[in-house]
Amino acid sequence: MQENDIWSECETYDREQFRKVQSERLVDTVKRVYEKVPHYKNKFDQHGVSVEDIKSVDDLSKLPFTEKKDFRDNYPFGLFAVPQKQIVRFHASSGTTGKPTVVGYTKNDMTMWSEMIARIVTMAGVTDEDVAQISFGYGLFTGAFGLHQGLEHIGAAVIPMSSGNTEKQIMIMKDFHTTALISTPSYALHMAEIAREMGVDPKKDLFLKWGLFGGEGSTEAMRREINGAWGLLATENYGMSELIGPGVSGECLALKGMHINEDHFIPEIINPDTGEVLPEGAVGELVITTISKEALPIIRYRTSDITSLNYDKCDCGRTTVRMAKISGRSNDMLILGGVNVFPAQIEEVLFNVDGIGPHYQIKVFKQGYLDRIEVDVELIDANYLDSFGKLENLNQTIKHKLRTVLGIDAKVNLMQPRTLQRFEGKAKRVIDMREDK
Amino acid sequence: MGIKQLSIFVANEKGTLADVTRIFREHEIDIRAISVYDTVDYGILRTVVSEPEKAVEALAKEGIVSKLSDILTINPEDKRGSLNDIFTLLGDNDINIDYIYSFLVREDGSQLFVLKVNDKEKAQELLEKNGVEIIREL
């Protein structure tokens, strides 16, 4: 592991200090939302919990959950705890169905947000010496602006590139001596592909050292692919607009989980079916309570993301709790013939097969009463063209490896390179054509 | 040196062959021989073209994967049983044929055969010793 600085002393608190700050801030947040947000007042009342019941972080589980639906039901500003006058920024999530999720920030929220990002980019290796190219789309999406402020805050030179126009991205990267790339992992892979087509060797012709990826989950296999393609060190960071945007947690250079900014976000792991809080180390759905936000405090938000928590002190010196890579989303889990499968598992398999590219698409449909799955992958290695038998063997290998995670046989479609859709933002890899999911 | 064959990955979709031939046409590459077997989802197009290296490059630019390989090209005598003699000879010497296709050279009317065998050097030596003409250049 490489040595690097720790941005804030809060990242090295002992458990007792965390407990103290979390308890104080939680009590204050609960009081505030009860007074200022009718939604929470009604919900707490219905749930039979009063503000006085919450005395410390130990009482957290007495509170009701907040869900994505609550944002929709209170669209656009119903969950805000401050008058509009105090809002200095809006963001919104894309929202694949219906209205977007709207979030707001006060001046203090913006300062806090920059501080969270400063911690995360510092732990990912970035310093004021670096030139950071932000290839997230600028706009309502929180990713670009979030990283932007935090990177400026630590003194890095920011290139607000936005996503798209990939050839120009590569040109700027080369000419501005970009040392840190900020994007979704799938877009990073696409950019590497374009760079090679342009005759640019990312390892020789570019200056990249760090890659900070987020906006969608990724696997270890994908990290290896990105590291190999760019010659950089990829870290992942995590967040969602409902909670703040990026800045909830991030990986340090030890690469052993994402450090949660615990003095601002309290994590819990629950059983997604029963809502029961699970013990330390157990795998389940991540629930986050924000304890310092002014405009939009959120109590026990169900993220749908599946992970686990590790409270051991990290090799990097930080003591903040680490969450494991997201292994799936409780709502993007595919149920295939009764077997639960996360797209991330399929991805892990595909990334470990030689001869095929990093892009893929999963199609699920019904044939009669049976679930069928097709996986499209791109053949990139010409050596499989020696004989049809070699191609068939490759197909069988993929099929066989997929069977071990899927439990059923997938049809594997080998395709020409560049025929599958490329994504500049979050990748949409799964098409579920079954009527009732 | 010998004649080079281009193997191109093709998906069994409408227009894929035309994609390949369009690229050849745009780069003024002539097709001498072409062969595709019937397959379900995808297959391999084998072709002998006028400028194979240029063809690989042109295809790669459009994202089409292709591979160049040396192949055995013969001009069997135009008489009954000559192919039978050749196949028997190869078989007796443990040489397997993976695939074979033929094409006509308009200029002199000769019919050439492209052979993919498991041991090209051995096959070539054997055939030459037995009086089969090996084509090294088109």
Coordinates of C-alpha atoms in Angstrom, one line a residue:
Chain A
M1 CA 0.0 0.0 0.0
Q2 CA 1.2 3.5 -0.8
E3 CA 1.4 6.1 2.0
N4 CA -0.9 9.0 1.8
D5 CA -2.4 11.6 4.0
I6 CA -5.6 11.5 6.0
W7 CA -7.7 14.6 5.4
S8 CA -9.5 14.9 8.7
E9 CA -8.8 13.8 12.2
C10 CA -12.4 12.6 12.4
E11 CA -11.4 9.7 10.2
T12 CA -9.2 8.3 13.1
Y13 CA -11.7 8.7 16.0
D14 CA -11.9 5.8 18.3
R15 CA -15.3 4.0 18.7
E16 CA -16.2 6.0 21.8
Q17 CA -15.7 9.3 20.0
F18 CA -17.8 8.1 17.0
R19 CA -20.5 7.0 19.4
K20 CA -20.6 10.3 21.1
V21 CA -20.7 12.4 17.9
Q22 CA -23.2 10.1 16.3
S23 CA -25.5 10.1 19.3
E24 CA -25.4 13.9 19.7
R25 CA -26.1 14.5 16.0
L26 CA -28.7 11.8 15.7
V27 CA -30.7 13.2 18.7
D28 CA -30.5 16.7 17.1
T29 CA -31.5 15.4 13.6
V30 CA -34.5 13.5 14.9
K31 CA -35.7 16.6 16.8
R32 CA -35.3 18.7 13.7
V33 CA -37.1 16.4 11.3
Y34 CA -40.0 15.9 13.7
E35 CA -40.5 19.6 14.0
K36 CA -39.8 20.7 10.4
V37 CA -41.0 17.9 8.2
P38 CA -44.6 16.8 8.4
H39 CA -43.8 13.5 6.7
Y40 CA -41.5 12.5 9.5
K41 CA -43.9 13.7 12.2
N42 CA -46.7 11.6 10.8
K43 CA -44.5 8.6 10.3
F44 CA -43.0 8.8 13.8
D45 CA -46.4 9.2 15.3
Q46 CA -47.8 6.3 13.4
H47 CA -44.8 4.2 14.3
G48 CA -45.4 5.0 18.0
V49 CA -42.0 6.6 18.5
S50 CA -41.4 9.9 20.1
V51 CA -38.4 12.3 19.9
E52 CA -37.7 11.6 23.6
D53 CA -37.3 7.9 22.8
I54 CA -34.1 8.6 20.9
K55 CA -31.3 9.3 23.4
S56 CA -28.3 7.7 21.6
V57 CA -27.3 5.9 18.5
D58 CA -28.5 2.7 20.2
D59 CA -32.1 3.8 19.7
L60 CA -31.7 4.2 16.0
S61 CA -33.5 1.0 15.2
K62 CA -36.7 2.3 16.9
L63 CA -37.1 4.7 14.0
P64 CA -39.1 3.9 10.8
F65 CA -37.3 3.5 7.5
T66 CA -37.4 6.0 4.7
E67 CA -37.7 4.7 1.2
K68 CA -37.4 5.9 -2.4
K69 CA -41.2 6.0 -2.5
D70 CA -41.2 8.7 0.2
F71 CA -39.3 11.0 -2.1
R72 CA -41.8 10.4 -4.9
D73 CA -44.8 10.9 -2.6
N74 CA -43.3 14.2 -1.3
Y75 CA -42.2 15.5 -4.7
P76 CA -40.6 17.9 -5.1
F77 CA -39.7 19.6 -1.8
G78 CA -41.9 17.8 0.8
L79 CA -39.0 16.3 2.7
F80 CA -37.0 19.5 3.0
A81 CA -36.4 20.7 6.5
V82 CA -35.5 24.3 5.7
P83 CA -37.3 27.1 3.8
Q84 CA -36.4 27.5 0.1
K85 CA -34.6 30.7 1.0
Q86 CA -31.8 28.7 2.6
I87 CA -31.4 26.3 -0.4
V88 CA -28.4 27.2 -2.5
R89 CA -28.3 24.1 -4.8
F90 CA -30.7 21.6 -6.3
H91 CA -29.9 18.2 -7.8
A92 CA -32.1 15.4 -8.9
S93 CA -31.7 11.8 -9.8
S94 CA -32.7 10.5 -13.2
G95 CA -35.5 8.4 -11.9
T96 CA -36.2 5.7 -14.5
T97 CA -39.9 5.6 -13.7
G98 CA -42.0 8.7 -12.9
K99 CA -40.8 11.8 -11.3
P100 CA -37.1 12.4 -10.4
T101 CA -35.9 12.4 -6.8
V102 CA -35.2 16.0 -5.9
V103 CA -32.6 17.0 -3.3
G104 CA -31.5 20.3 -2.0
Y105 CA -28.5 21.8 -0.1
T106 CA -27.9 24.7 2.2
K107 CA -24.7 26.6 2.3
N108 CA -23.5 24.5 5.2
D109 CA -24.5 21.3 3.4
M110 CA -22.3 22.4 0.5
T111 CA -19.4 23.0 2.8
M112 CA -19.9 19.6 4.5
W113 CA -20.3 17.9 1.1
S114 CA -16.9 19.4 -0.2
E115 CA -15.4 18.2 3.1
M116 CA -16.7 14.6 2.5
I117 CA -15.3 14.5 -1.0
A118 CA -12.0 16.0 0.1
R119 CA -11.6 13.0 2.5
I120 CA -12.5 10.5 -0.2
V121 CA -10.3 11.9 -3.0
T122 CA -7.4 12.1 -0.5
M123 CA -7.8 8.5 0.5
A124 CA -7.8 7.6 -3.2
G125 CA -4.4 9.1 -3.6
V126 CA -5.2 12.5 -5.1
T127 CA -3.4 15.6 -3.8
D128 CA -3.1 19.3 -4.8
E129 CA -0.4 18.2 -7.3
D130 CA -3.0 16.3 -9.4
V131 CA -4.9 17.3 -12.5
A132 CA -8.4 15.8 -12.2
Q133 CA -10.6 15.2 -15.3
I134 CA -14.2 14.8 -14.4
S135 CA -16.0 12.8 -17.0
F136 CA -19.3 12.5 -15.2
G137 CA -22.1 14.3 -16.9
Y138 CA -22.6 17.8 -15.4
G139 CA -26.2 18.7 -14.6
L140 CA -28.8 17.5 -12.2
F141 CA -26.8 14.3 -11.5
T142 CA -24.8 14.8 -8.3
G143 CA -21.6 13.0 -9.4
A144 CA -19.8 15.7 -11.4
F145 CA -20.5 18.7 -9.1
G146 CA -19.9 16.7 -6.0
L147 CA -16.4 15.6 -7.0
H148 CA -15.7 19.0 -8.6
Q149 CA -16.1 20.9 -5.3
G150 CA -14.2 18.4 -3.2
L151 CA -11.3 18.2 -5.6
E152 CA -11.1 22.0 -5.8
H153 CA -11.3 22.1 -2.0
I154 CA -8.1 20.0 -1.7
G155 CA -6.4 22.2 -4.3
A156 CA -6.4 19.7 -7.2
A157 CA -6.7 21.3 -10.7
V158 CA -10.1 20.3 -12.0
I159 CA -11.0 19.8 -15.7
P160 CA -14.9 19.9 -15.8
M161 CA -15.0 17.8 -18.9
S162 CA -18.4 16.2 -18.5
S163 CA -19.2 12.9 -20.2
G164 CA -19.3 12.2 -23.9
N165 CA -17.2 13.4 -26.9
T166 CA -14.8 10.7 -26.0
E167 CA -12.1 11.5 -28.6
K168 CA -11.8 15.0 -27.2
Q169 CA -11.6 13.5 -23.7
I170 CA -8.5 11.6 -24.7
M171 CA -7.0 14.7 -26.4
I172 CA -7.5 16.8 -23.3
M173 CA -6.2 14.0 -21.1
K174 CA -3.0 14.0 -23.2
D175 CA -2.5 17.7 -23.6
F176 CA -3.5 18.8 -20.0
H177 CA -1.5 15.9 -18.5
T178 CA -4.5 14.6 -16.6
T179 CA -3.4 12.5 -13.6
A180 CA -6.8 11.5 -12.1
L181 CA -9.8 10.3 -14.0
I182 CA -13.3 10.6 -12.5
S183 CA -16.1 8.7 -14.2
T184 CA -18.3 5.6 -14.1
P185 CA -16.3 2.4 -14.4
S186 CA -18.1 1.4 -17.6
Y187 CA -17.3 4.8 -19.2
A188 CA -13.6 4.4 -18.2
L189 CA -13.5 1.1 -20.1
H190 CA -15.1 2.6 -23.2
M191 CA -12.7 5.6 -23.1
A192 CA -9.7 3.2 -23.0
E193 CA -11.1 1.4 -26.1
I194 CA -11.4 4.7 -28.0
A195 CA -7.9 5.8 -26.9
R196 CA -6.4 2.6 -28.4
E197 CA -8.4 3.1 -31.6
M198 CA -6.9 6.6 -31.8
G199 CA -3.5 5.1 -31.6
V200 CA -3.0 6.4 -28.0
D201 CA -1.3 4.0 -25.6
P202 CA -2.8 5.0 -22.2
K203 CA 0.3 3.7 -20.4
K204 CA 2.9 5.4 -22.5
D205 CA 1.2 8.5 -23.9
L206 CA -0.9 9.6 -20.9
F207 CA -0.1 10.5 -17.3
L208 CA -2.9 8.9 -15.3
K209 CA -2.1 7.8 -11.8
W210 CA -5.5 7.6 -10.2
G211 CA -9.0 6.5 -11.2
L212 CA -11.9 7.4 -8.9
F213 CA -14.9 5.5 -10.0
G214 CA -18.5 5.7 -8.9
G215 CA -22.1 6.2 -10.0
E216 CA -22.5 2.4 -10.4
G217 CA -21.2 -0.7 -8.8
S218 CA -18.2 -2.6 -10.1
T219 CA -16.4 -5.8 -9.4
E220 CA -12.8 -6.7 -8.6
A221 CA -12.5 -8.1 -12.1
M222 CA -13.6 -4.8 -13.6
R223 CA -11.0 -3.0 -11.5
R224 CA -8.3 -5.3 -12.9
E225 CA -9.5 -4.6 -16.4
I226 CA -9.4 -0.8 -15.8
N227 CA -6.1 -0.9 -14.1
G228 CA -4.6 -2.9 -17.0
A229 CA -6.1 -0.8 -19.7
W230 CA -5.1 2.6 -18.3
G231 CA -2.1 1.9 -16.1
L232 CA -3.7 3.6 -13.1
L233 CA -4.8 2.7 -9.7
A234 CA -8.6 2.4 -9.6
T235 CA -10.6 3.1 -6.4
E236 CA -14.3 3.1 -6.0
N237 CA -16.5 5.6 -4.1
Y238 CA -20.1 5.4 -3.1
G239 CA -23.0 7.6 -2.5
M240 CA -26.4 8.5 -3.8
S241 CA -28.3 11.7 -4.4
E242 CA -30.9 11.0 -1.7
L243 CA -28.1 10.9 0.9
I244 CA -25.9 13.7 -0.4
G245 CA -24.4 12.4 -3.7
P246 CA -20.9 11.0 -3.8
G247 CA -19.2 11.4 -0.5
V248 CA -20.8 8.7 1.7
S249 CA -17.9 6.4 1.4
G250 CA -14.8 5.7 -0.6
E251 CA -11.9 3.3 -0.9
C252 CA -8.4 4.1 0.4
L253 CA -5.3 2.7 -1.2
A254 CA -5.5 -0.4 0.9
L255 CA -8.4 -1.4 -1.3
K256 CA -10.2 -3.3 1.5
G257 CA -13.6 -1.7 1.5
M258 CA -15.0 1.8 1.4
H259 CA -14.6 4.0 4.4
I260 CA -17.9 5.5 5.5
N261 CA -17.8 9.1 6.7
E262 CA -19.3 7.9 10.0
D263 CA -19.4 11.2 11.7
H264 CA -22.0 12.3 9.1
F265 CA -23.7 9.1 8.0
I266 CA -24.7 6.2 10.3
P267 CA -24.8 2.9 8.5
E268 CA -26.8 -0.2 9.4
I269 CA -27.2 -3.5 7.7
I270 CA -30.7 -5.0 7.7
N271 CA -32.4 -8.1 6.4
P272 CA -34.2 -6.7 3.3
D273 CA -37.2 -9.0 3.8
T274 CA -37.8 -8.4 7.5
G275 CA -36.2 -5.1 8.2
E276 CA -34.4 -6.6 11.1
V277 CA -30.9 -5.1 11.9
L278 CA -28.2 -7.7 11.3
P279 CA -25.0 -8.1 13.4
E280 CA -21.6 -6.8 12.4
G281 CA -20.2 -8.5 9.4
A282 CA -23.5 -9.9 8.1
V283 CA -24.4 -9.3 4.5
G284 CA -27.6 -7.4 3.9
E285 CA -29.2 -4.2 2.7
L286 CA -27.4 -1.0 3.6
V287 CA -29.4 1.6 5.6
I288 CA -28.0 5.1 6.1
T289 CA -29.1 7.9 8.4
T290 CA -27.7 11.4 7.7
I291 CA -26.8 13.2 10.9
S292 CA -25.4 16.6 9.8
K293 CA -27.5 17.6 6.8
E294 CA -29.6 20.7 7.1
A295 CA -31.8 20.9 3.9
L296 CA -32.6 17.2 3.6
P297 CA -32.0 15.1 6.7
I298 CA -32.9 11.5 6.0
I299 CA -33.7 8.9 8.6
R300 CA -32.8 5.3 8.0
Y301 CA -32.8 5.4 4.2
R302 CA -33.1 2.0 2.6
T303 CA -30.4 2.1 -0.2
S304 CA -31.3 -1.3 -1.7
D305 CA -27.6 -1.9 -1.9
I306 CA -26.3 -5.2 -0.6
T307 CA -23.1 -5.1 1.4
S308 CA -21.5 -5.7 4.8
L309 CA -19.7 -3.6 7.4
N310 CA -16.2 -4.1 8.9
Y311 CA -15.3 -2.1 12.0
D312 CA -11.7 -3.2 12.2
K313 CA -9.0 -0.5 11.9
C314 CA -7.7 -0.3 8.4
D315 CA -4.1 -0.6 7.2
C316 CA -4.3 3.0 6.1
G317 CA -4.7 4.2 9.7
R318 CA -8.4 5.2 9.4
T319 CA -10.8 3.9 11.9
T320 CA -14.0 4.6 10.0
V321 CA -16.2 1.6 9.3
R322 CA -15.7 0.1 5.9
M323 CA -18.4 -1.2 3.7
A324 CA -17.7 -4.0 1.2
K325 CA -18.1 -3.6 -2.5
I326 CA -21.8 -3.6 -3.4
S327 CA -22.6 -7.1 -4.4
G328 CA -26.0 -6.2 -5.9
R329 CA -29.1 -4.2 -5.3
S330 CA -32.0 -5.8 -3.5
N331 CA -34.2 -4.5 -6.3
D332 CA -32.0 -5.5 -9.3
M333 CA -31.7 -9.0 -8.1
L334 CA -32.8 -11.4 -10.9
I335 CA -34.8 -14.4 -9.9
L336 CA -34.1 -17.1 -12.5
G337 CA -36.1 -20.2 -12.1
G338 CA -36.1 -19.6 -8.3
V339 CA -32.3 -18.9 -8.1
N340 CA -31.3 -15.4 -6.9
V341 CA -28.7 -13.9 -9.2
F342 CA -27.1 -10.4 -9.1
P343 CA -25.9 -9.0 -12.4
A344 CA -22.5 -8.4 -10.6
Q345 CA -22.0 -12.1 -10.3
I346 CA -22.5 -12.5 -14.1
E347 CA -20.1 -9.7 -14.7
E348 CA -17.5 -11.3 -12.5
V349 CA -17.7 -14.5 -14.6
L350 CA -17.4 -12.7 -17.9
F351 CA -14.4 -10.6 -16.8
N352 CA -12.5 -13.7 -16.1
V353 CA -12.9 -15.2 -19.5
D354 CA -10.1 -14.5 -22.1
G355 CA -11.0 -13.6 -25.6
I356 CA -14.0 -11.5 -24.9
G357 CA -14.3 -7.7 -24.3
P358 CA -15.5 -6.0 -21.1
H359 CA -18.9 -5.0 -22.5
Y360 CA -21.9 -7.3 -22.1
Q361 CA -25.7 -7.3 -22.0
I362 CA -28.0 -9.6 -20.2
K363 CA -31.4 -10.4 -21.6
V364 CA -34.0 -12.3 -19.5
F365 CA -37.3 -13.5 -20.9
K366 CA -39.9 -16.2 -20.5
Q367 CA -40.2 -19.2 -22.8
G368 CA -43.4 -20.9 -21.9
Y369 CA -43.2 -21.0 -18.1
L370 CA -39.5 -21.1 -18.0
D371 CA -37.0 -18.3 -17.4
R372 CA -34.5 -18.0 -20.1
I373 CA -31.3 -15.9 -20.1
E374 CA -29.1 -14.7 -22.9
V375 CA -25.8 -13.1 -22.4
D376 CA -24.3 -11.0 -25.3
V377 CA -20.5 -10.6 -25.3
E378 CA -18.1 -9.3 -27.8
L379 CA -15.4 -11.5 -29.3
I380 CA -12.1 -9.5 -29.4
D381 CA -9.4 -12.1 -29.8
A382 CA -8.8 -13.1 -33.4
N383 CA -7.0 -16.3 -32.4
Y384 CA -10.4 -17.9 -31.8
L385 CA -11.0 -17.7 -35.6
D386 CA -8.6 -20.5 -36.4
S387 CA -11.4 -23.0 -36.3
F388 CA -15.1 -23.1 -35.6
G389 CA -14.2 -25.6 -32.9
K390 CA -12.2 -23.0 -31.0
L391 CA -15.1 -20.5 -31.1
E392 CA -17.5 -23.2 -29.9
N393 CA -15.1 -24.1 -27.1
L394 CA -15.0 -20.4 -26.0
N395 CA -18.8 -20.3 -26.0
Q396 CA -19.0 -23.5 -24.0
T397 CA -16.5 -22.2 -21.5
I398 CA -18.5 -19.1 -20.9
K399 CA -21.7 -21.1 -20.7
H400 CA -20.2 -23.5 -18.2
K401 CA -18.8 -20.8 -16.0
L402 CA -22.1 -19.0 -16.0
R403 CA -24.0 -22.1 -15.1
T404 CA -22.1 -22.2 -11.8
V405 CA -23.6 -18.8 -10.7
L406 CA -26.9 -18.9 -12.6
G407 CA -28.0 -22.5 -11.9
I408 CA -29.5 -22.6 -15.4
D409 CA -27.9 -22.6 -18.9
A410 CA -27.6 -19.3 -20.5
K411 CA -27.4 -18.8 -24.2
V412 CA -24.2 -17.0 -25.0
N413 CA -24.1 -14.9 -28.1
L414 CA -20.7 -14.0 -29.4
M415 CA -20.9 -10.7 -31.2
Q416 CA -18.7 -8.4 -33.2
P417 CA -16.7 -5.9 -31.2
R418 CA -18.5 -2.5 -30.7
T419 CA -21.9 -3.9 -31.4
L420 CA -23.1 -3.7 -27.8
Q421 CA -24.2 -0.4 -26.4
R422 CA -21.6 1.8 -24.7
F423 CA -22.5 4.0 -21.8
E424 CA -21.2 7.4 -20.9
G425 CA -23.0 7.4 -17.5
K426 CA -24.4 4.5 -15.6
A427 CA -24.5 1.3 -17.6
K428 CA -27.8 -0.5 -18.1
R429 CA -26.7 -4.1 -18.6
V430 CA -29.9 -6.0 -17.9
I431 CA -33.0 -6.2 -20.0
D432 CA -35.7 -8.1 -18.3
M433 CA -38.5 -8.8 -20.7
R434 CA -40.6 -11.0 -18.4
E435 CA -44.0 -9.5 -17.8
D436 CA -44.3 -10.1 -14.1
K437 CA -40.9 -9.8 -12.4
Chain B
M1 CA 5.7 -17.6 -48.1
G2 CA 2.3 -18.7 -49.3
I3 CA -1.1 -17.5 -49.9
K4 CA -2.8 -15.8 -46.9
Q5 CA -6.3 -16.4 -45.9
L6 CA -8.4 -14.0 -43.9
S7 CA -10.7 -15.4 -41.2
I8 CA -13.4 -13.0 -40.2
F9 CA -15.9 -13.4 -37.3
V10 CA -19.4 -12.9 -38.5
A11 CA -22.7 -12.9 -36.6
N12 CA -25.6 -14.6 -38.3
E13 CA -27.5 -11.3 -38.8
K14 CA -28.9 -9.5 -41.8
G15 CA -26.3 -7.5 -43.5
T16 CA -23.1 -8.7 -41.8
L17 CA -21.6 -10.1 -45.0
A18 CA -22.4 -6.9 -46.8
D19 CA -20.6 -5.0 -44.0
V20 CA -17.5 -6.9 -44.8
T21 CA -17.7 -6.6 -48.6
R22 CA -18.5 -2.9 -48.3
I23 CA -15.3 -2.3 -46.5
F24 CA -13.3 -4.3 -49.1
R25 CA -15.0 -2.3 -51.8
E26 CA -14.2 1.0 -50.2
H27 CA -10.5 0.0 -49.8
E28 CA -10.3 -1.4 -53.3
I29 CA -9.6 -4.9 -52.1
D30 CA -10.6 -7.7 -54.5
I31 CA -12.1 -11.0 -53.3
R32 CA -10.5 -14.1 -54.9
A33 CA -12.2 -16.7 -52.9
I34 CA -14.9 -16.7 -50.2
S35 CA -16.5 -19.4 -48.1
V36 CA -19.0 -19.5 -45.2
Y37 CA -20.6 -22.6 -43.7
D38 CA -24.1 -22.6 -42.4
T39 CA -24.2 -22.0 -38.7
V40 CA -26.8 -20.9 -36.2
D41 CA -25.7 -17.8 -34.4
Y42 CA -22.3 -16.9 -35.8
G43 CA -19.6 -18.2 -38.0
I44 CA -16.3 -17.6 -39.6
L45 CA -16.0 -16.1 -43.0
R46 CA -12.9 -17.4 -44.9
T47 CA -11.6 -15.4 -47.8
V48 CA -8.6 -14.9 -50.0
V49 CA -8.2 -11.3 -51.0
S50 CA -5.9 -9.2 -53.1
E51 CA -4.3 -7.3 -50.3
P52 CA -4.7 -9.3 -47.0
E53 CA -2.7 -7.0 -44.7
K54 CA -4.6 -3.9 -45.9
A55 CA -7.8 -5.8 -45.4
V56 CA -7.1 -6.7 -41.8
E57 CA -6.3 -3.1 -41.0
A58 CA -9.5 -1.8 -42.8
L59 CA -11.7 -4.3 -41.0
A60 CA -10.1 -3.5 -37.6
K61 CA -10.8 0.2 -38.1
E62 CA -14.5 -0.7 -38.3
G63 CA -14.3 -3.0 -35.3
I64 CA -14.3 -6.3 -37.1
V65 CA -12.1 -9.0 -35.8
S66 CA -10.1 -10.9 -38.4
K67 CA -7.1 -13.1 -38.5
L68 CA -4.5 -13.8 -41.2
S69 CA -3.2 -17.3 -41.6
D70 CA -1.0 -19.2 -44.1
I71 CA -2.9 -21.7 -46.0
L72 CA -2.1 -24.5 -48.4
T73 CA -3.3 -23.8 -51.9
I74 CA -3.1 -26.5 -54.5
N75 CA -3.8 -26.8 -58.2
P76 CA -4.7 -30.4 -58.7
E77 CA -4.5 -32.0 -62.1
D78 CA -7.8 -31.7 -64.0
K79 CA -8.5 -35.4 -64.3
R80 CA -10.9 -37.9 -62.7
G81 CA -9.8 -39.1 -59.3
S82 CA -7.1 -36.5 -58.6
L83 CA -8.8 -35.2 -55.5
N84 CA -9.3 -38.8 -54.3
D85 CA -5.5 -39.4 -54.7
I86 CA -4.7 -36.3 -52.7
F87 CA -7.1 -37.0 -49.9
T88 CA -6.0 -40.7 -49.7
L89 CA -2.3 -39.6 -49.6
L90 CA -3.0 -37.1 -46.8
G91 CA -5.1 -39.6 -44.9
D92 CA -2.5 -42.3 -45.1
N93 CA 0.0 -39.9 -43.7
D94 CA -2.1 -38.9 -40.7
I95 CA -2.9 -35.5 -42.0
N96 CA -6.4 -34.2 -41.2
I97 CA -8.2 -31.7 -43.3
D98 CA -10.2 -29.2 -41.2
Y99 CA -11.9 -27.6 -44.2
I100 CA -11.5 -27.1 -47.9
Y101 CA -12.9 -24.8 -50.5
S102 CA -12.2 -24.1 -54.1
F103 CA -12.1 -21.2 -56.4
L104 CA -11.6 -20.5 -60.1
V105 CA -8.8 -18.3 -61.5
R106 CA -10.4 -16.6 -64.4
E107 CA -7.2 -15.7 -66.2
D108 CA -6.1 -19.3 -66.9
G109 CA -9.2 -21.2 -66.0
S110 CA -7.5 -23.3 -63.3
Q111 CA -9.4 -24.4 -60.3
L112 CA -7.5 -24.0 -57.0
F113 CA -8.3 -25.6 -53.7
V114 CA -7.6 -24.1 -50.3
L115 CA -6.9 -26.6 -47.6
K116 CA -6.7 -26.2 -43.9
V117 CA -4.7 -29.1 -42.5
N118 CA -3.3 -29.9 -39.1
D119 CA 0.3 -30.0 -40.4
K120 CA 0.8 -27.6 -43.3
E121 CA 4.6 -28.2 -43.8
K122 CA 4.3 -31.9 -43.8
A123 CA 1.3 -31.8 -46.2
Q124 CA 3.0 -29.4 -48.6
E125 CA 6.1 -31.5 -48.8
L126 CA 4.2 -34.7 -49.3
L127 CA 2.0 -33.3 -52.0
E128 CA 4.9 -31.7 -53.9
K129 CA 6.8 -35.0 -53.8
N130 CA 3.8 -36.6 -55.4
G131 CA 3.6 -34.1 -58.2
V132 CA 0.8 -31.9 -56.9
E133 CA 1.3 -28.2 -57.8
I134 CA 1.4 -25.9 -54.8
I135 CA 0.3 -22.3 -55.5
R136 CA 2.4 -19.7 -53.6
E137 CA 1.3 -16.6 -55.2
L138 CA -1.9 -15.5 -57.0

